[in-house]
mmCIF file of C-alpha atoms and ligand atoms in Angstrom:
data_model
loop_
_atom_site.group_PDB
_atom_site.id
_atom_site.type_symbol
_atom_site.label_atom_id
_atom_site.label_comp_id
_atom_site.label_asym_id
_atom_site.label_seq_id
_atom_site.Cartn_x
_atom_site.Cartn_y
_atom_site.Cartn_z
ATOM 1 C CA UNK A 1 -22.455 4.757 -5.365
ATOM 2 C CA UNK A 2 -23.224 2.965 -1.913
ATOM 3 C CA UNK A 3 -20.957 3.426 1.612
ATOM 4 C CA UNK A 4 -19.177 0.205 2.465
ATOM 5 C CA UNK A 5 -20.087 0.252 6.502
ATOM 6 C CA UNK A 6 -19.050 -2.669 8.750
ATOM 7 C CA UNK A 7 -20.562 -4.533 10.857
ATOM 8 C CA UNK A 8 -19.961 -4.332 14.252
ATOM 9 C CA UNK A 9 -19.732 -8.444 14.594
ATOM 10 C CA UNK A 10 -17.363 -8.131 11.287
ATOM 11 C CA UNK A 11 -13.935 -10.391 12.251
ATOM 12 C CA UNK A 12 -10.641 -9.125 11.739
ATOM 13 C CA UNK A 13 -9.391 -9.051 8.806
ATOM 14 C CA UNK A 14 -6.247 -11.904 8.715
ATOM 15 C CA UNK A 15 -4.098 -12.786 5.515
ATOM 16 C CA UNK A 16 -6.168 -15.691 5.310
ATOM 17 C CA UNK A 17 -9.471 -13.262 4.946
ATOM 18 C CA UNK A 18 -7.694 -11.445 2.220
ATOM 19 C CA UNK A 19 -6.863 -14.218 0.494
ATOM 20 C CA UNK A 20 -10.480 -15.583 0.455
ATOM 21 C CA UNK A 21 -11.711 -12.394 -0.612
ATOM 22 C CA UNK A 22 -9.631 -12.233 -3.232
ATOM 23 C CA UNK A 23 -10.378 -15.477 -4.265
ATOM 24 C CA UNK A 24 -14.329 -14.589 -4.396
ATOM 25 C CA UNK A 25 -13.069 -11.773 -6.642
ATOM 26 C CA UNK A 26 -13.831 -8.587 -3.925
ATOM 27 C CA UNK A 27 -11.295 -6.121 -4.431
ATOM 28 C CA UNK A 28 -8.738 -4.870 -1.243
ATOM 29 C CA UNK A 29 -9.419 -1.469 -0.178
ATOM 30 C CA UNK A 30 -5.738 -0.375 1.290
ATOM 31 C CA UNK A 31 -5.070 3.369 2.564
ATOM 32 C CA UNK A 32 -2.369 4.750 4.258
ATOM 33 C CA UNK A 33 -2.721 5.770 7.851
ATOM 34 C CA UNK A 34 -0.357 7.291 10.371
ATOM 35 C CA UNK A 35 -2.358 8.188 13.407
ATOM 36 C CA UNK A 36 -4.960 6.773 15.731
ATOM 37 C CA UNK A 37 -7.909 9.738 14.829
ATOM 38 C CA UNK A 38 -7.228 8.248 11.245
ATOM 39 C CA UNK A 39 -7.333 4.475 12.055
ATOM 40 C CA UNK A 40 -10.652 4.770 13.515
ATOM 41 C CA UNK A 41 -12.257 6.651 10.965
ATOM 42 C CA UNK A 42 -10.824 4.317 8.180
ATOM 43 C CA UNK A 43 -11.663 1.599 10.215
ATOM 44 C CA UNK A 44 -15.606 2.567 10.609
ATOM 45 C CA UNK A 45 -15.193 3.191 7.041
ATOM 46 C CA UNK A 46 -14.359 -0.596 6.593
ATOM 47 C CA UNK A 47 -10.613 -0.261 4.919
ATOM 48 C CA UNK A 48 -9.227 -3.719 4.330
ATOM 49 C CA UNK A 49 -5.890 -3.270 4.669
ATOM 50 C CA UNK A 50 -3.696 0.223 6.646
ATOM 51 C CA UNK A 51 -0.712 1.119 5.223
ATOM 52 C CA UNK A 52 1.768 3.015 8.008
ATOM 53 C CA UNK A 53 3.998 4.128 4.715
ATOM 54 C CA UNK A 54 7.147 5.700 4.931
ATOM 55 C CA UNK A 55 5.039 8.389 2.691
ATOM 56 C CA UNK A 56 4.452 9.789 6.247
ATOM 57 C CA UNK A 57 7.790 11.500 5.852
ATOM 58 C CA UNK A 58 6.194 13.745 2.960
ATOM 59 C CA UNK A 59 3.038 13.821 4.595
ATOM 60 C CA UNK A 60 3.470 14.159 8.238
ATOM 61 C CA UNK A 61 7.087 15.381 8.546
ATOM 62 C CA UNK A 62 6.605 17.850 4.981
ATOM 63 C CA UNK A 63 10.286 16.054 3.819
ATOM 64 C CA UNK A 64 10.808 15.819 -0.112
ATOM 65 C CA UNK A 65 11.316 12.454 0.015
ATOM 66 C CA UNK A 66 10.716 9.334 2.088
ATOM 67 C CA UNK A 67 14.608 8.664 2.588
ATOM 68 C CA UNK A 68 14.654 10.653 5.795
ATOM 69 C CA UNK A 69 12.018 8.291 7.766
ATOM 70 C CA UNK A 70 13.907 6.255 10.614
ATOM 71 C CA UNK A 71 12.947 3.210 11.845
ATOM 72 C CA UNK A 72 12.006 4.049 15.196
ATOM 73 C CA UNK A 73 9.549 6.973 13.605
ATOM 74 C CA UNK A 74 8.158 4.037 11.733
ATOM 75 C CA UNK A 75 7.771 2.125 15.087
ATOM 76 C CA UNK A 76 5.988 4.993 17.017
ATOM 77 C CA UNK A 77 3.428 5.947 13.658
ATOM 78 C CA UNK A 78 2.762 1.814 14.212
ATOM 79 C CA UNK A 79 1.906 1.794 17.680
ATOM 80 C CA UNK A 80 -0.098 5.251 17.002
ATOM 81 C CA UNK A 81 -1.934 2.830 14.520
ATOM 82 C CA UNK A 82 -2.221 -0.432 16.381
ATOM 83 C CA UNK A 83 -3.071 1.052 19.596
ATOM 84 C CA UNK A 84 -7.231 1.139 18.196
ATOM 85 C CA UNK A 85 -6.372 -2.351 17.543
ATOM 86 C CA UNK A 86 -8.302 -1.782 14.122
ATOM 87 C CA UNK A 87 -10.200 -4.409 12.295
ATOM 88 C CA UNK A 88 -7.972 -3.821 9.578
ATOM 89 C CA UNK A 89 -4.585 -5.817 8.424
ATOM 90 C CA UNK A 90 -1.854 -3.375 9.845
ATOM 91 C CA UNK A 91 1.330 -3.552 7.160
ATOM 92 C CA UNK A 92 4.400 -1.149 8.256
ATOM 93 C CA UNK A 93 6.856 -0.045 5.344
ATOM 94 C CA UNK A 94 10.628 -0.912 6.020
ATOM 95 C CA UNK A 95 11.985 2.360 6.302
ATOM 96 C CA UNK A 96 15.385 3.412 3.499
ATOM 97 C CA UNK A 97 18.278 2.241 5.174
ATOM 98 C CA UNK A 98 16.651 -0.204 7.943
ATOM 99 C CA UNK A 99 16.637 -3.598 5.244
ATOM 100 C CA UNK A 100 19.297 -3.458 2.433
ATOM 101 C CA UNK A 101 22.045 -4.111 4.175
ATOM 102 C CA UNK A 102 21.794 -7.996 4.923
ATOM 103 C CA UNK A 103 18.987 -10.120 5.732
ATOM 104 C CA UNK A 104 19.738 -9.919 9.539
ATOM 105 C CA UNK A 105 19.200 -6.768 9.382
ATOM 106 C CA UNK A 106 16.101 -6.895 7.932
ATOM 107 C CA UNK A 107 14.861 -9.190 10.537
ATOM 108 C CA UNK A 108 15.903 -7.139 13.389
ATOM 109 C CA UNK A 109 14.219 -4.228 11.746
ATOM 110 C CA UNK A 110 10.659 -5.906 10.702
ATOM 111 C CA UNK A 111 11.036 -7.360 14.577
ATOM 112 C CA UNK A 112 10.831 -3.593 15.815
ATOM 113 C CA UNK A 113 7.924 -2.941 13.477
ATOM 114 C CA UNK A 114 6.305 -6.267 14.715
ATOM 115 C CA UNK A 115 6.520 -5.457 18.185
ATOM 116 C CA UNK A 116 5.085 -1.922 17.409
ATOM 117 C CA UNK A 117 1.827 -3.888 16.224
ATOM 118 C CA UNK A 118 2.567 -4.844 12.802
ATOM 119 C CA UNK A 119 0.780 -7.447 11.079
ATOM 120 C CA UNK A 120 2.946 -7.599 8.244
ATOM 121 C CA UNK A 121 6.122 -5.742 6.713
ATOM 122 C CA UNK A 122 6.507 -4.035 2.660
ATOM 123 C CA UNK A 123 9.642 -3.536 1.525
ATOM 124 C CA UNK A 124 11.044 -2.087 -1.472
ATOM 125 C CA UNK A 125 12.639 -3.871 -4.706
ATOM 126 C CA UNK A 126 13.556 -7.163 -6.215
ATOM 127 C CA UNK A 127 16.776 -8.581 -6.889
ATOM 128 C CA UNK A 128 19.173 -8.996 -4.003
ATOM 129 C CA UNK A 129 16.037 -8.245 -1.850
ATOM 130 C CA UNK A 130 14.311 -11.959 -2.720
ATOM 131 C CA UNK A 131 16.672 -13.768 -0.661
ATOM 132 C CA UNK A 132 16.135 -10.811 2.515
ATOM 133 C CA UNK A 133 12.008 -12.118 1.554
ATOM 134 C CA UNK A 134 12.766 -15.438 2.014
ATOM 135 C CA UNK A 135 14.587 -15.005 5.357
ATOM 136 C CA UNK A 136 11.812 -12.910 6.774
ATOM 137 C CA UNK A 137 8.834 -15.178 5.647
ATOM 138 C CA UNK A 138 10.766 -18.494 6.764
ATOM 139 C CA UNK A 139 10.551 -16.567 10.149
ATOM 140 C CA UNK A 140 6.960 -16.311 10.497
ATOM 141 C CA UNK A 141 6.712 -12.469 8.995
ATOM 142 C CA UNK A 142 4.446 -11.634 6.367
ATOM 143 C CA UNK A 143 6.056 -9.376 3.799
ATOM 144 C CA UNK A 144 4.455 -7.149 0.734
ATOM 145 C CA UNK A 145 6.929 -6.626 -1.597
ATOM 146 C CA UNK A 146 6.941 -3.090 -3.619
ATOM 147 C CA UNK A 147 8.022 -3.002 -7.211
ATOM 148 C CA UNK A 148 7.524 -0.496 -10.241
ATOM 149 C CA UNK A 149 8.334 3.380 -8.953
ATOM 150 C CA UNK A 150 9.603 2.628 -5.618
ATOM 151 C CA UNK A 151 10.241 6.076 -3.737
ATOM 152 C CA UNK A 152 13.259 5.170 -1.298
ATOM 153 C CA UNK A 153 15.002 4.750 -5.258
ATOM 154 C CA UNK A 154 13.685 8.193 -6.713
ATOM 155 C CA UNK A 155 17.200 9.078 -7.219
ATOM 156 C CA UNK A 156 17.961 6.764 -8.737
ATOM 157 C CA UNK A 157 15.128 5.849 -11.002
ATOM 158 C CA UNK A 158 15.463 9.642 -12.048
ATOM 159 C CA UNK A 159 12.355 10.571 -10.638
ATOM 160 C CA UNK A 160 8.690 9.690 -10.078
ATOM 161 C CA UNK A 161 7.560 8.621 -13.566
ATOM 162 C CA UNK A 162 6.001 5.671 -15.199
ATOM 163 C CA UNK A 163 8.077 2.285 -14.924
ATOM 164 C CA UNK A 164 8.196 -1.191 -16.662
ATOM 165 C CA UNK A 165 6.918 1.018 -20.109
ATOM 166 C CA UNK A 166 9.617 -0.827 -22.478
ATOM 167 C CA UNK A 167 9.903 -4.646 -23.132
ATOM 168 C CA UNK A 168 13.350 -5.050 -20.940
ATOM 169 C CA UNK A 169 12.015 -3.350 -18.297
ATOM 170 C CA UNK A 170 8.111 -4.967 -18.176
ATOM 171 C CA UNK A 171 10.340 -8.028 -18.433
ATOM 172 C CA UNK A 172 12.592 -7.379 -15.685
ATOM 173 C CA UNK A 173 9.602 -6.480 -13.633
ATOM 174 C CA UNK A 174 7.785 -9.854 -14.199
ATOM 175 C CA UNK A 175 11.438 -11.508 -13.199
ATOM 176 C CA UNK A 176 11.216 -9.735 -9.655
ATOM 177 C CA UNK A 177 7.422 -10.456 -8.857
ATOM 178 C CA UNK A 178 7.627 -14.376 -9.439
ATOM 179 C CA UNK A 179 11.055 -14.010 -7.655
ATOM 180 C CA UNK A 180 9.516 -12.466 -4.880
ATOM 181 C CA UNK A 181 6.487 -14.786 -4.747
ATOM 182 C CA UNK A 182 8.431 -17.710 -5.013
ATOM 183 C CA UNK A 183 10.076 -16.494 -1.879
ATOM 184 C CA UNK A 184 7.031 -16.137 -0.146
ATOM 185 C CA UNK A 185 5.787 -12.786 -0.613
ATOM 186 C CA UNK A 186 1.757 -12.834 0.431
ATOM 187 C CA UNK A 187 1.243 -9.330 -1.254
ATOM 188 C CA UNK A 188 3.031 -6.878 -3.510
ATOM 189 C CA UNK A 189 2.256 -3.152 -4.275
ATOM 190 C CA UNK A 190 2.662 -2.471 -7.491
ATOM 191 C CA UNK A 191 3.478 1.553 -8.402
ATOM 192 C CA UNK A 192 3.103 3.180 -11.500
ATOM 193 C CA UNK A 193 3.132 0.820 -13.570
ATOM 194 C CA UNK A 194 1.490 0.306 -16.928
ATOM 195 C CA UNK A 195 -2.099 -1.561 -16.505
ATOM 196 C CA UNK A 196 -1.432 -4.220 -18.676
ATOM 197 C CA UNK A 197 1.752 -4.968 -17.177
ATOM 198 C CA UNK A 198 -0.038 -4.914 -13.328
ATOM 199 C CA UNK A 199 -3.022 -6.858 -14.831
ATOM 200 C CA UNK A 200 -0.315 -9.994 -16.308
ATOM 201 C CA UNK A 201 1.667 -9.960 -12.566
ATOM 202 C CA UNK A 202 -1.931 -10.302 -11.081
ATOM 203 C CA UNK A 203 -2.937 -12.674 -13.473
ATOM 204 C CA UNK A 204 0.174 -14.908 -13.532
ATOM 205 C CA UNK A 205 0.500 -14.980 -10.166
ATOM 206 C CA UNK A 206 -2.826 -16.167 -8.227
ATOM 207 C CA UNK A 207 -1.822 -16.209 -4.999
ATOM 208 C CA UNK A 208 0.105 -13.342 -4.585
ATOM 209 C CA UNK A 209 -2.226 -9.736 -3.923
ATOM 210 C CA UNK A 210 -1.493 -7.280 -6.013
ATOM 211 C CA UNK A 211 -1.823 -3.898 -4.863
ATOM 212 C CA UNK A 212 -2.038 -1.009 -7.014
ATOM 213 C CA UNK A 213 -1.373 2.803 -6.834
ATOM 214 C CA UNK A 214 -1.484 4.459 -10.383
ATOM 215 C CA UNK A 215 -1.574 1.034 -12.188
ATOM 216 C CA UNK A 216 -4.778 0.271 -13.793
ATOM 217 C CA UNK A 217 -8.008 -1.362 -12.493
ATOM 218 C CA UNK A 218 -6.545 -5.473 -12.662
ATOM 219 C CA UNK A 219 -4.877 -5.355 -9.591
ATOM 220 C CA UNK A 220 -6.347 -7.872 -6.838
ATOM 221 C CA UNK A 221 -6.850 -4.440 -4.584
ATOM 222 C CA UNK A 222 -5.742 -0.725 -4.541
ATOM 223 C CA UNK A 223 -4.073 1.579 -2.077
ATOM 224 C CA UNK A 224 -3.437 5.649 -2.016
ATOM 225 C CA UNK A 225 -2.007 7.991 0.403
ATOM 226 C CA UNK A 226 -5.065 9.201 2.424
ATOM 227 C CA UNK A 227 -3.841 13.144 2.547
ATOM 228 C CA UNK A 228 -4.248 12.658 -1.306
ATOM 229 C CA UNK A 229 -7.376 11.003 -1.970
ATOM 230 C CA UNK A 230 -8.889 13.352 1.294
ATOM 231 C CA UNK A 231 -7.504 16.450 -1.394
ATOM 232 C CA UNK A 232 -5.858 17.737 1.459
ATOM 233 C CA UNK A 233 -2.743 17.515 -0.104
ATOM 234 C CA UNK A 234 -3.383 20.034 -3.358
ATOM 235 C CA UNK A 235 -5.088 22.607 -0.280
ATOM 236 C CA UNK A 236 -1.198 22.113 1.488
ATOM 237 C CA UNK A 237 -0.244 22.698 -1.868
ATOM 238 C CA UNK A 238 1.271 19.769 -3.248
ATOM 239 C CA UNK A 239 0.319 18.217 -6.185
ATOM 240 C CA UNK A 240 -2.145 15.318 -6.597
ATOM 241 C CA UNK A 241 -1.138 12.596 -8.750
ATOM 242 C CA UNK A 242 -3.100 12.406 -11.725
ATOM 243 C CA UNK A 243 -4.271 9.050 -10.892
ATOM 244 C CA UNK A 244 -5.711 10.083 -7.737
ATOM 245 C CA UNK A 245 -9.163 11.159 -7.449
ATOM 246 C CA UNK A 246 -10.006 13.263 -4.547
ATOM 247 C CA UNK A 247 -13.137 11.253 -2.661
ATOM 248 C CA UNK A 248 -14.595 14.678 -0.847
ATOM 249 C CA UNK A 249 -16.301 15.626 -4.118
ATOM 250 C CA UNK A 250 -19.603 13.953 -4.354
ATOM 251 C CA UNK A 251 -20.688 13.680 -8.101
ATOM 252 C CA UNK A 252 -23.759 16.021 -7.196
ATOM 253 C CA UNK A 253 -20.925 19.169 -6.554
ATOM 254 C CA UNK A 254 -21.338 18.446 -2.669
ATOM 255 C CA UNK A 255 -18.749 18.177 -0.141
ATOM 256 C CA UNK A 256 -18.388 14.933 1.586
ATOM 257 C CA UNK A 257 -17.427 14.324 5.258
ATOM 258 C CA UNK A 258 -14.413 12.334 5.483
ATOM 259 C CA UNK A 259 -15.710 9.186 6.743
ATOM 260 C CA UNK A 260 -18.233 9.334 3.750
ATOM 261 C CA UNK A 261 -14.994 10.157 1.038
ATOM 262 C CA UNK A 262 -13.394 7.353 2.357
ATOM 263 C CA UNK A 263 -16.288 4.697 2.419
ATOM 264 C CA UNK A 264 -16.722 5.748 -0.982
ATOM 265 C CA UNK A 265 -13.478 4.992 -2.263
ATOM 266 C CA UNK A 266 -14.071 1.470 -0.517
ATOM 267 C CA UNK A 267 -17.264 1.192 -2.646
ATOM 268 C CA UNK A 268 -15.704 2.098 -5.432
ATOM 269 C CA UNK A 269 -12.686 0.072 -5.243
ATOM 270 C CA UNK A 270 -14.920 -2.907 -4.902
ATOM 271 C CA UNK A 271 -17.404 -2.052 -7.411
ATOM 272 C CA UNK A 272 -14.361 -1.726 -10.178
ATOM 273 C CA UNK A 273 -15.127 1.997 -10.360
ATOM 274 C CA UNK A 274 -12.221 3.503 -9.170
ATOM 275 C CA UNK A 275 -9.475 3.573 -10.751
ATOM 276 C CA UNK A 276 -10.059 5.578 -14.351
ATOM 277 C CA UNK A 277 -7.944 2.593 -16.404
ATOM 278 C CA UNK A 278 -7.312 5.945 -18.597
ATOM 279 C CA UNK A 279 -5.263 7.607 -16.376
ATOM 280 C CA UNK A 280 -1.964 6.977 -15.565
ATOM 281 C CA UNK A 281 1.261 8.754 -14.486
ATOM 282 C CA UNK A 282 2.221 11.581 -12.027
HETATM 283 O O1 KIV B 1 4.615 4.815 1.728
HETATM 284 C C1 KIV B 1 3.566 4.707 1.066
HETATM 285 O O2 KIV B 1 2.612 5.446 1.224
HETATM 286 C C2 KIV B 1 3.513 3.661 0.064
HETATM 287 C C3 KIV B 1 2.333 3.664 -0.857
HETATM 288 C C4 KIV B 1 2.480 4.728 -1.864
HETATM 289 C C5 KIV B 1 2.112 2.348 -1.488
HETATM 290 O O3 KIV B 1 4.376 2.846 -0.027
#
């Protein structure tokens, strides 16, 4: 296992980059970030992509759920970001409530996040939600779409379990993603979903990144929550998904600093070793 450092000269990493990378068959190393102490380290640590998730309402606010995040809270946890002007793509999550409504909204929202220093906005779902894509992307802003579990629908989903597990629902799935792509989408996290399911979105659709968190190892890259992967979340007392491995254990029983954890999930994103294909759900 070898630390994935940077070099200093290293350009910033652009949609284009990603694309090209994926193309060459290198994995995308995605974390989420919330704070400037954070960017820098994953930065140094050479992190592809930084996810400001709405997961920083669990994380950072200690909330149940991610349905209390605002927009503006999402607009200040941006500028925290941006403001080390990282080497790193900079996505934003849309936060519950800020996108759904109409299009226009949507644009006036992923505007906000924009001006914050966003590179790039996810949102949540398929559906009604292609044609909110398709408005955004037609106006110059990138979007990530987020299918399988999506959180700001817990409720409704009844909970944070495996989705797309029967036929209708796999097929449903595969509806939304070349929906989404056909509108434009450049990237698409793709949440607890069954690996073969993940692998045949990645697979079918080329040019669309494929981002996975608890769905296999044929994604075109991977992202977790940092707090989780860091282990710091089961010391708060949470509990770790089951999918997650937590990156301060070095395989010789040591303790790793945290620059060193997350340089070696980078390494082992990109060497195919992380994740376990055998482990899925929460
Ligand atoms: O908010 C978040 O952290 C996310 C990831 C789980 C993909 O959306």
């Amino acid at each position: 296992m070898s630390s994935h450092t940077p070099e200093p000269t290293q350009p910033r990493v652009s949609l284009h980059r990603l694309r090209e990378q994926a193309a060459r068959g290198e994995k995308i190393a995605m974390l989420t970030c919330y704070d400037a102490t954070f960017a820098q380290v994953l930065d140094a640590a050479a992190v592809d992509v930084l996810l400001v998730g709405d997961s920083l309402g669990n994380v950072m606010q200690g909330q149940v759920s991610t349905l209390p995040v605002t927009l503006e809270q999402m607009a200040y946890h941006t500028a925290c970001v941006a403001r080390t002007q990282p080497r790193a793509w900079l996505m934003t999550d849309l936060p519950y409530g800020s996108y759904e409504a109409s299009p226009e909204q949507a644009l006036a929202s992923a505007v906000t996040l924009m001006r914050a220093g966003a590179q790039m906005v996810k949102l949540e779902g398929g559906g009604p939600l292609v044609d909110t894509v398709r408005f955004l992307v037609d106006r110059g802003i990138p979007v990530c779409g987020h299918l399988g579990l999506t959180p700001q629908r817990v409720h409704a989903l009844g909970g944070f379990r495996v989705q797309g597990r029967d036929a209708k629902a796999a097929a449903h799935l595969r509806t939304d993603a070349a929906n989404l792509a056909a509108a434009g989408a450049a990237m698409m996290v793709l949440e607890l979903v069954p690996s073969e399911l993940a692998r045949d979105v990645t697979r079918d659709h080329p040019d669309l990144l494929t981002i996975g968190i608890g769905a296999g190892a044929g994604t075109a890259g991977q992202v977790l929550v940092l707090q989780d992967m860091l282990g710091l979340t089961a010391v708060a007392g949470g509990k770790r998904p089951r999918f997650v491995r937590d990156f301060t254990q070095g395989r010789d029983g040591t303790t790793l600093p945290v620059r060193e954890a997350v340089a070696t999930y980078v390494a082992d994103v990109k060497a195919g070793t992380f994740p376990d294909e055998s482990v899925h759900g929460y």
